[in-house]
Amino acid sequence: MSKTMTEGLRKTRGASSAPMSRRRFIRISGAVAGLGLAALGGRFPGKAAPSLLHEWRGVALGADASLRIYHPDAADAERLVADAVAEVHRLERVFSLYDNTSALSRLNRDGTLADPPQELVELLAASARYSRATGGAFDPTVQPLWELYAAHFGRPDADPNGPSTADIAIARARCGYEGVAVDDGQVAFARPGMAVTLNGIAQGYITDRVAELLRARGVTHTLVDMGETRALDGSPAGRPWSVGIKDPRVEDGLLAKLALDNQAIATSGGYGTEFDAAGRFNHIFDPATGLCANRYLSVSVIAPTATCADALSTALSILPIDRASSALAGAGATRAYFVLPDGSVVDRSA
C-alpha cells in the first residue's frame, strides 16, 4: 500500500486491495471515527491547543483508520506516528487474508503452520476465549461460509435466495472453533477445508497494540482507531471523549451519544458488507445455522479493550438481546447498544 505525506503529520494511504471490506464505507472526520461511530464536536477546546494535534489517517486491514496524538513536540509526535504505522503494517503481514504471504493465509492454505507468530497465537487464543464466552456465537472459523457466499453472489446467474441448503451444510461442516489447535509451536486445523478469518477481532487487536505502544512511550489523551476505537484517558479538554452511534439509514445521522474515557468501542453491522443488491445477505454469519445475521441494524459494544469490544459486537449481532448481559459479563465487556430495524436503540449492561 502506498503512502503520501501532506501537511504536518496528516497522511493518507492508498486503498487496500482487499475486496468487499466491511468498513470501507465509513467516513472519518472530526474527533472520533470507526465502524458505526461519528465524530461529535470537531476539535477539542480547552487544555490542548489545536497546534498540538498531530493526526494520521489511512487504512488498516482494509478498514479506514486514524490516529490523533496531542503532543507538544512535532518531531517526537512524527516519530510516534511513524512507529505506530510501522506496527500496523507488521501486524497486517500476520493477519491479512488478502496477502498470500501472511501467516494467516499460509495457515488457511496448508491447514497447519509451524512456528506461528506470537501475535497469531495470542489472537487465536483470545478468539477461543470469546467463542466460549458467547456459546460459539463468535467463531473465527466461519471463513468457509464467507467463501461460499462470495462465490455464490459472484456469479452472474446467482440465485437471489442465496446458496442452497446443501452447500451451506457443507460449509458449516468445515467450521467450528474447537477444531483449531493452538500452541506456541504450531497451529493446526482438525479437518480438511477449515479456514480462519480474524476480521471480527483483528482490527480491535491492532488498535490495542498501537494504543499500548503509545502508552509505553508516555502518550496520554489520545484516540486510536485502527478499524475500532480506543481512548487513552479522556479528551485533552478534561472530559470524556464524545462519540455517536451512527444511524445506518440516514447519512450523517446519529442515534445516540456516548462518553468514552480510557475505554474502547466497536460496532458491527451487516450493512457494512452486503453480498446482494437487496441487502438480505451480509458478512456476519451465524455459525449455528450458516445464515447471515439480520436481527439488528448494528451492535456497538464498550469494553476495556478494542479486542474485546470487536469480538463482542460481532457475536452479539447474532444473539438475542436477552443473552447480551451474560455474554458481556463472560467476556469482560461493559455495555452493548443494539440498533433495531426501526431505528430504536436498546442497551444492556454486563
GROMACS .gro file of C-alpha atoms in nm:
model
  350
    1MET     CA    1   0.000   0.000   0.000
    2SER     CA    2   0.136   0.341  -0.094
    3LYS     CA    3   0.176   0.634   0.144
    4THR     CA    4   0.197   1.004   0.072
    5MET     CA    5   0.278   1.288   0.311
    6THR     CA    6   0.084   1.612   0.306
    7GLU     CA    7   0.094   1.897   0.557
    8GLY     CA    8   0.224   1.824   0.909
    9LEU     CA    9   0.160   1.467   1.014
   10ARG     CA   10  -0.154   1.421   0.811
   11LYS     CA   11  -0.102   1.112   0.597
   12THR     CA   12  -0.319   0.905   0.370
   13ARG     CA   13  -0.252   0.560   0.237
   14GLY     CA   14  -0.370   0.409  -0.084
   15ALA     CA   15  -0.681   0.198  -0.068
   16SER     CA   16  -0.637  -0.163   0.029
   17SER     CA   17  -0.670  -0.421  -0.244
   18ALA     CA   18  -0.892  -0.628  -0.014
   19PRO     CA   19  -1.232  -0.675  -0.177
   20MET     CA   20  -1.563  -0.607  -0.002
   21SER     CA   21  -1.413  -0.457   0.311
   22ARG     CA   22  -1.691  -0.435   0.569
   23ARG     CA   23  -1.568  -0.097   0.692
   24ARG     CA   24  -1.465   0.075   0.370
   25PHE     CA   25  -1.782   0.287   0.356
   26ILE     CA   26  -1.709   0.472   0.682
   27ARG     CA   27  -1.628   0.842   0.659
   28ILE     CA   28  -1.363   0.954   0.909
   29SER     CA   29  -1.396   1.309   1.034
   30GLY     CA   30  -1.370   1.523   1.345
   31ALA     CA   31  -1.274   1.370   1.676
   32VAL     CA   32  -1.384   1.010   1.656
   33ALA     CA   33  -1.429   0.763   1.376
   34GLY     CA   34  -1.476   0.392   1.333
   35LEU     CA   35  -1.739   0.146   1.225
   36GLY     CA   36  -2.074   0.290   1.326
   37LEU     CA   37  -1.915   0.585   1.507
   38ALA     CA   38  -1.939   0.951   1.414
   39ALA     CA   39  -1.749   1.248   1.549
   40LEU     CA   40  -1.915   1.494   1.782
   41GLY     CA   41  -1.785   1.844   1.837
   42GLY     CA   42  -1.486   1.859   1.599
   43ARG     CA   43  -1.159   1.974   1.756
   44PHE     CA   44  -1.148   1.990   2.130
   45PRO     CA   45  -1.128   2.328   2.303
   46GLY     CA   46  -0.972   2.379   2.643
   47LYS     CA   47  -0.644   2.242   2.767
   48ALA     CA   48  -0.492   2.135   2.435
   49ALA     CA   49  -0.436   2.399   2.170
   50PRO     CA   50  -0.512   2.292   1.810
   51SER     CA   51  -0.145   2.332   1.725
   52LEU     CA   52  -0.067   2.032   1.948
   53LEU     CA   53  -0.288   1.797   1.749
   54HIS     CA   54  -0.100   1.557   1.522
   55GLU     CA   55  -0.312   1.333   1.304
   56TRP     CA   56  -0.267   1.040   1.067
   57ARG     CA   57  -0.538   0.888   0.852
   58GLY     CA   58  -0.510   0.579   0.636
   59VAL     CA   59  -0.612   0.215   0.607
   60ALA     CA   60  -0.554  -0.088   0.831
   61LEU     CA   61  -0.663  -0.436   0.717
   62GLY     CA   62  -0.893  -0.272   0.463
   63ALA     CA   63  -1.058  -0.052   0.728
   64ASP     CA   64  -1.046   0.326   0.747
   65ALA     CA   65  -0.803   0.413   1.025
   66SER     CA   66  -0.692   0.722   1.211
   67LEU     CA   67  -0.461   0.827   1.490
   68ARG     CA   68  -0.484   1.151   1.690
   69ILE     CA   69  -0.198   1.246   1.920
   70TYR     CA   70  -0.182   1.558   2.134
   71HIS     CA   71   0.189   1.627   2.182
   72PRO     CA   72   0.396   1.943   2.237
   73ASP     CA   73   0.688   1.830   2.019
   74ALA     CA   74   0.607   1.792   1.648
   75ALA     CA   75   0.923   1.592   1.570
   76ASP     CA   76   0.861   1.346   1.852
   77ALA     CA   77   0.496   1.316   1.751
   78GLU     CA   78   0.601   1.236   1.395
   79ARG     CA   79   0.828   0.958   1.522
   80LEU     CA   80   0.545   0.820   1.734
   81VAL     CA   81   0.307   0.816   1.439
   82ALA     CA   82   0.571   0.654   1.217
   83ASP     CA   83   0.631   0.382   1.476
   84ALA     CA   84   0.258   0.323   1.517
   85VAL     CA   85   0.204   0.292   1.142
   86ALA     CA   86   0.500   0.055   1.116
   87GLU     CA   87   0.339  -0.164   1.383
   88VAL     CA   88   0.015  -0.166   1.185
   89HIS     CA   89   0.199  -0.277   0.871
   90ARG     CA   90   0.381  -0.550   1.065
   91LEU     CA   91   0.057  -0.690   1.206
   92GLU     CA   92  -0.112  -0.674   0.865
   93ARG     CA   93   0.154  -0.914   0.742
   94VAL     CA   94   0.033  -1.158   1.010
   95PHE     CA   95  -0.347  -1.125   0.984
   96SER     CA   96  -0.426  -1.030   0.625
   97LEU     CA   97  -0.648  -1.264   0.424
   98TYR     CA   98  -0.555  -1.088   0.100
   99ASP     CA   99  -0.177  -1.113   0.129
  100ASN     CA  100  -0.087  -1.465   0.018
  101THR     CA  101   0.234  -1.450   0.221
  102SER     CA  102   0.072  -1.357   0.554
  103ALA     CA  103   0.081  -1.607   0.838
  104LEU     CA  104  -0.297  -1.639   0.832
  105SER     CA  105  -0.309  -1.702   0.457
  106ARG     CA  106  -0.044  -1.971   0.488
  107LEU     CA  107  -0.236  -2.137   0.771
  108ASN     CA  108  -0.557  -2.138   0.568
  109ARG     CA  109  -0.379  -2.272   0.260
  110ASP     CA  110  -0.186  -2.552   0.430
  111GLY     CA  111  -0.411  -2.635   0.728
  112THR     CA  112  -0.112  -2.611   0.961
  113LEU     CA  113   0.151  -2.352   1.049
  114ALA     CA  114   0.474  -2.429   1.230
  115ASP     CA  115   0.642  -2.164   1.447
  116PRO     CA  116   0.347  -1.923   1.418
  117PRO     CA  117   0.399  -1.555   1.505
  118GLN     CA  118   0.326  -1.488   1.869
  119GLU     CA  119   0.058  -1.236   1.773
  120LEU     CA  120  -0.132  -1.503   1.578
  121VAL     CA  121  -0.113  -1.740   1.875
  122GLU     CA  122  -0.237  -1.466   2.109
  123LEU     CA  123  -0.528  -1.366   1.888
  124LEU     CA  124  -0.640  -1.722   1.816
  125ALA     CA  125  -0.629  -1.797   2.190
  126ALA     CA  126  -0.831  -1.481   2.260
  127SER     CA  127  -1.077  -1.580   1.988
  128ALA     CA  128  -1.130  -1.917   2.155
  129ARG     CA  129  -1.199  -1.743   2.488
  130TYR     CA  130  -1.461  -1.516   2.330
  131SER     CA  131  -1.609  -1.815   2.148
  132ARG     CA  132  -1.658  -1.996   2.476
  133ALA     CA  133  -1.791  -1.682   2.648
  134THR     CA  134  -2.057  -1.637   2.380
  135GLY     CA  135  -2.155  -2.001   2.343
  136GLY     CA  136  -1.994  -2.019   2.000
  137ALA     CA  137  -2.160  -1.706   1.859
  138PHE     CA  138  -1.817  -1.561   1.797
  139ASP     CA  139  -1.636  -1.809   1.576
  140PRO     CA  140  -1.327  -1.723   1.369
  141THR     CA  141  -1.364  -2.039   1.160
  142VAL     CA  142  -1.660  -1.909   0.955
  143GLN     CA  143  -1.431  -1.828   0.661
  144PRO     CA  144  -1.573  -2.122   0.457
  145LEU     CA  145  -1.915  -1.954   0.484
  146TRP     CA  146  -1.769  -1.626   0.359
  147GLU     CA  147  -1.610  -1.807   0.066
  148LEU     CA  148  -1.939  -1.982  -0.014
  149TYR     CA  149  -2.149  -1.664  -0.015
  150ALA     CA  150  -1.886  -1.460  -0.202
  151ALA     CA  151  -1.858  -1.728  -0.473
  152HIS     CA  152  -2.235  -1.767  -0.497
  153PHE     CA  153  -2.313  -1.399  -0.540
  154GLY     CA  154  -2.008  -1.351  -0.761
  155ARG     CA  155  -2.180  -1.550  -1.035
  156PRO     CA  156  -2.388  -1.355  -1.290
  157ASP     CA  157  -2.673  -1.609  -1.261
  158ALA     CA  158  -2.671  -1.621  -0.880
  159ASP     CA  159  -2.992  -1.735  -0.714
  160PRO     CA  160  -3.113  -1.424  -0.524
  161ASN     CA  161  -3.225  -1.650  -0.240
  162GLY     CA  162  -2.864  -1.735  -0.161
  163PRO     CA  163  -2.667  -2.060  -0.152
  164SER     CA  164  -2.852  -2.388  -0.131
  165THR     CA  165  -2.921  -2.560   0.199
  166ALA     CA  166  -2.688  -2.842   0.095
  167ASP     CA  167  -2.400  -2.606   0.015
  168ILE     CA  168  -2.446  -2.424   0.345
  169ALA     CA  169  -2.435  -2.756   0.529
  170ILE     CA  170  -2.109  -2.848   0.356
  171ALA     CA  171  -1.952  -2.514   0.452
  172ARG     CA  172  -2.078  -2.539   0.810
  173ALA     CA  173  -1.916  -2.881   0.844
  174ARG     CA  174  -1.581  -2.709   0.788
  175CYS     CA  175  -1.645  -2.460   1.071
  176GLY     CA  176  -1.607  -2.491   1.447
  177TYR     CA  177  -1.363  -2.306   1.672
  178GLU     CA  178  -1.296  -2.624   1.870
  179GLY     CA  179  -1.123  -2.759   1.557
  180VAL     CA  180  -0.829  -2.517   1.585
  181ALA     CA  181  -0.537  -2.646   1.792
  182VAL     CA  182  -0.307  -2.365   1.904
  183ASP     CA  183   0.022  -2.362   2.087
  184ASP     CA  184   0.350  -2.173   2.059
  185GLY     CA  185   0.497  -2.429   1.822
  186GLN     CA  186   0.211  -2.492   1.583
  187VAL     CA  187  -0.140  -2.403   1.475
  188ALA     CA  188  -0.335  -2.681   1.308
  189PHE     CA  189  -0.686  -2.749   1.183
  190ALA     CA  190  -0.867  -3.067   1.282
  191ARG     CA  191  -1.047  -3.111   0.948
  192PRO     CA  192  -0.969  -3.052   0.581
  193GLY     CA  193  -1.122  -2.739   0.432
  194MET     CA  194  -1.121  -2.538   0.751
  195ALA     CA  195  -1.012  -2.173   0.735
  196VAL     CA  196  -0.996  -1.883   0.978
  197THR     CA  197  -1.094  -1.520   0.940
  198LEU     CA  198  -0.992  -1.272   1.207
  199ASN     CA  199  -1.189  -0.986   1.051
  200GLY     CA  200  -1.421  -0.986   1.353
  201ILE     CA  201  -1.140  -0.920   1.601
  202ALA     CA  202  -0.811  -0.824   1.432
  203GLN     CA  203  -0.891  -0.454   1.388
  204GLY     CA  204  -0.958  -0.434   1.760
  205TYR     CA  205  -0.634  -0.617   1.838
  206ILE     CA  206  -0.431  -0.387   1.615
  207THR     CA  207  -0.598  -0.086   1.776
  208ASP     CA  208  -0.494  -0.216   2.118
  209ARG     CA  209  -0.137  -0.282   2.009
  210VAL     CA  210  -0.100   0.073   1.879
  211ALA     CA  211  -0.257   0.213   2.196
  212GLU     CA  212  -0.019   0.009   2.413
  213LEU     CA  213   0.279   0.123   2.207
  214LEU     CA  214   0.181   0.487   2.258
  215ARG     CA  215   0.106   0.439   2.627
  216ALA     CA  216   0.451   0.286   2.678
  217ARG     CA  217   0.601   0.597   2.516
  218GLY     CA  218   0.422   0.826   2.759
  219VAL     CA  219   0.135   0.936   2.535
  220THR     CA  220  -0.197   1.022   2.702
  221HIS     CA  221  -0.525   1.184   2.592
  222THR     CA  222  -0.514   1.012   2.256
  223LEU     CA  223  -0.765   0.844   2.031
  224VAL     CA  224  -0.662   0.537   1.830
  225ASP     CA  225  -0.883   0.398   1.553
  226MET     CA  226  -0.745   0.110   1.351
  227GLY     CA  227  -1.086  -0.013   1.245
  228GLU     CA  228  -1.216   0.005   1.604
  229THR     CA  229  -1.171   0.289   1.852
  230ARG     CA  230  -0.982   0.306   2.181
  231ALA     CA  231  -0.933   0.610   2.401
  232LEU     CA  232  -0.626   0.657   2.617
  233ASP     CA  233  -0.769   0.858   2.906
  234GLY     CA  234  -1.024   1.131   2.840
  235SER     CA  235  -1.001   1.413   2.590
  236PRO     CA  236  -0.744   1.693   2.638
  237ALA     CA  237  -1.034   1.922   2.736
  238GLY     CA  238  -1.057   1.734   3.067
  239ARG     CA  239  -1.375   1.542   2.992
  240PRO     CA  240  -1.456   1.209   2.827
  241TRP     CA  241  -1.436   1.173   2.452
  242SER     CA  242  -1.779   1.202   2.295
  243VAL     CA  243  -1.885   0.951   2.031
  244GLY     CA  244  -2.206   0.894   1.845
  245ILE     CA  245  -2.370   0.575   1.722
  246LYS     CA  246  -2.449   0.632   1.357
  247ASP     CA  247  -2.789   0.578   1.208
  248PRO     CA  248  -2.733   0.328   0.922
  249ARG     CA  249  -3.045   0.459   0.748
  250VAL     CA  250  -2.951   0.829   0.738
  251GLU     CA  251  -2.632   0.988   0.608
  252ASP     CA  252  -2.458   1.163   0.899
  253GLY     CA  253  -2.747   1.071   1.129
  254LEU     CA  254  -2.688   0.990   1.496
  255LEU     CA  255  -2.898   0.767   1.717
  256ALA     CA  256  -2.717   0.805   2.050
  257LYS     CA  257  -2.428   0.989   2.213
  258LEU     CA  258  -2.183   0.804   2.436
  259ALA     CA  259  -1.892   0.907   2.661
  260LEU     CA  260  -1.561   0.723   2.625
  261ASP     CA  261  -1.284   0.755   2.884
  262ASN     CA  262  -0.997   0.506   2.885
  263GLN     CA  263  -1.222   0.253   2.711
  264ALA     CA  264  -1.280   0.108   2.369
  265ILE     CA  265  -1.584   0.087   2.145
  266ALA     CA  266  -1.656  -0.128   1.841
  267THR     CA  267  -1.957  -0.156   1.613
  268SER     CA  268  -2.067  -0.436   1.382
  269GLY     CA  269  -2.340  -0.405   1.124
  270GLY     CA  270  -2.441  -0.617   0.830
  271TYR     CA  271  -2.486  -0.307   0.617
  272GLY     CA  272  -2.106  -0.275   0.608
  273THR     CA  273  -2.070  -0.551   0.350
  274GLU     CA  274  -2.372  -0.681   0.164
  275PHE     CA  275  -2.335  -0.962  -0.087
  276ASP     CA  276  -2.655  -0.883  -0.276
  277ALA     CA  277  -2.819  -0.565  -0.404
  278ALA     CA  278  -3.128  -0.626  -0.190
  279GLY     CA  279  -2.918  -0.631   0.127
  280ARG     CA  280  -3.054  -0.962   0.251
  281PHE     CA  281  -2.712  -1.129   0.280
  282ASN     CA  282  -2.413  -0.985   0.464
  283HIS     CA  283  -2.074  -1.072   0.610
  284ILE     CA  284  -2.187  -1.160   0.963
  285PHE     CA  285  -2.264  -1.531   0.986
  286ASP     CA  286  -2.441  -1.736   1.249
  287PRO     CA  287  -2.214  -2.040   1.297
  288ALA     CA  288  -2.509  -2.246   1.422
  289THR     CA  289  -2.712  -2.208   1.103
  290GLY     CA  290  -2.473  -2.078   0.836
  291LEU     CA  291  -2.717  -1.794   0.768
  292CYS     CA  292  -2.650  -1.421   0.773
  293ALA     CA  293  -2.730  -1.202   1.072
  294ASN     CA  294  -3.030  -0.975   1.027
  295ARG     CA  295  -3.158  -0.920   1.382
  296TYR     CA  296  -3.020  -0.567   1.417
  297LEU     CA  297  -2.902  -0.277   1.204
  298SER     CA  298  -2.589  -0.257   1.419
  299VAL     CA  299  -2.447  -0.352   1.757
  300SER     CA  300  -2.198  -0.137   1.950
  301VAL     CA  301  -2.002  -0.264   2.250
  302ILE     CA  302  -1.799  -0.075   2.510
  303ALA     CA  303  -1.519  -0.273   2.675
  304PRO     CA  304  -1.180  -0.217   2.838
  305THR     CA  305  -1.003  -0.320   2.517
  306ALA     CA  306  -1.082  -0.287   2.148
  307THR     CA  307  -1.011  -0.659   2.102
  308CYS     CA  308  -1.291  -0.748   2.341
  309ALA     CA  309  -1.530  -0.485   2.201
  310ASP     CA  310  -1.466  -0.602   1.845
  311ALA     CA  311  -1.529  -0.969   1.919
  312LEU     CA  312  -1.841  -0.900   2.128
  313SER     CA  313  -2.001  -0.665   1.876
  314THR     CA  314  -1.964  -0.944   1.620
  315ALA     CA  315  -2.106  -1.212   1.849
  316LEU     CA  316  -2.398  -1.006   1.975
  317SER     CA  317  -2.505  -0.937   1.618
  318ILE     CA  318  -2.645  -1.290   1.605
  319LEU     CA  319  -2.762  -1.335   1.964
  320PRO     CA  320  -3.100  -1.234   2.107
  321ILE     CA  321  -3.089  -0.933   2.338
  322ASP     CA  322  -3.183  -1.143   2.640
  323ARG     CA  323  -2.847  -1.321   2.614
  324ALA     CA  324  -2.645  -0.999   2.596
  325SER     CA  325  -2.577  -0.943   2.966
  326SER     CA  326  -2.436  -1.290   3.027
  327ALA     CA  327  -2.219  -1.271   2.712
  328LEU     CA  328  -2.087  -0.929   2.810
  329ALA     CA  329  -2.007  -1.044   3.162
  330GLY     CA  330  -1.842  -1.363   3.042
  331ALA     CA  331  -1.616  -1.175   2.804
  332GLY     CA  332  -1.536  -0.882   3.032
  333ALA     CA  333  -1.720  -0.618   2.826
  334THR     CA  334  -1.923  -0.340   2.985
  335ARG     CA  335  -2.224  -0.241   2.776
  336ALA     CA  336  -2.392  -0.306   2.443
  337TYR     CA  337  -2.618  -0.089   2.228
  338PHE     CA  338  -2.849  -0.261   1.978
  339VAL     CA  339  -2.996  -0.062   1.689
  340LEU     CA  340  -3.322  -0.234   1.596
  341PRO     CA  341  -3.467  -0.238   1.242
  342ASP     CA  342  -3.699   0.053   1.328
  343GLY     CA  343  -3.401   0.266   1.439
  344SER     CA  344  -3.470   0.244   1.813
  345VAL     CA  345  -3.175   0.175   2.045
  346VAL     CA  346  -3.179  -0.082   2.324
  347ASP     CA  347  -2.887  -0.103   2.567
  348ARG     CA  348  -2.780  -0.378   2.802
  349SER     CA  349  -2.505  -0.388   3.064
  350ALA     CA  350  -2.295  -0.678   3.189
   0.00000   0.00000   0.00000
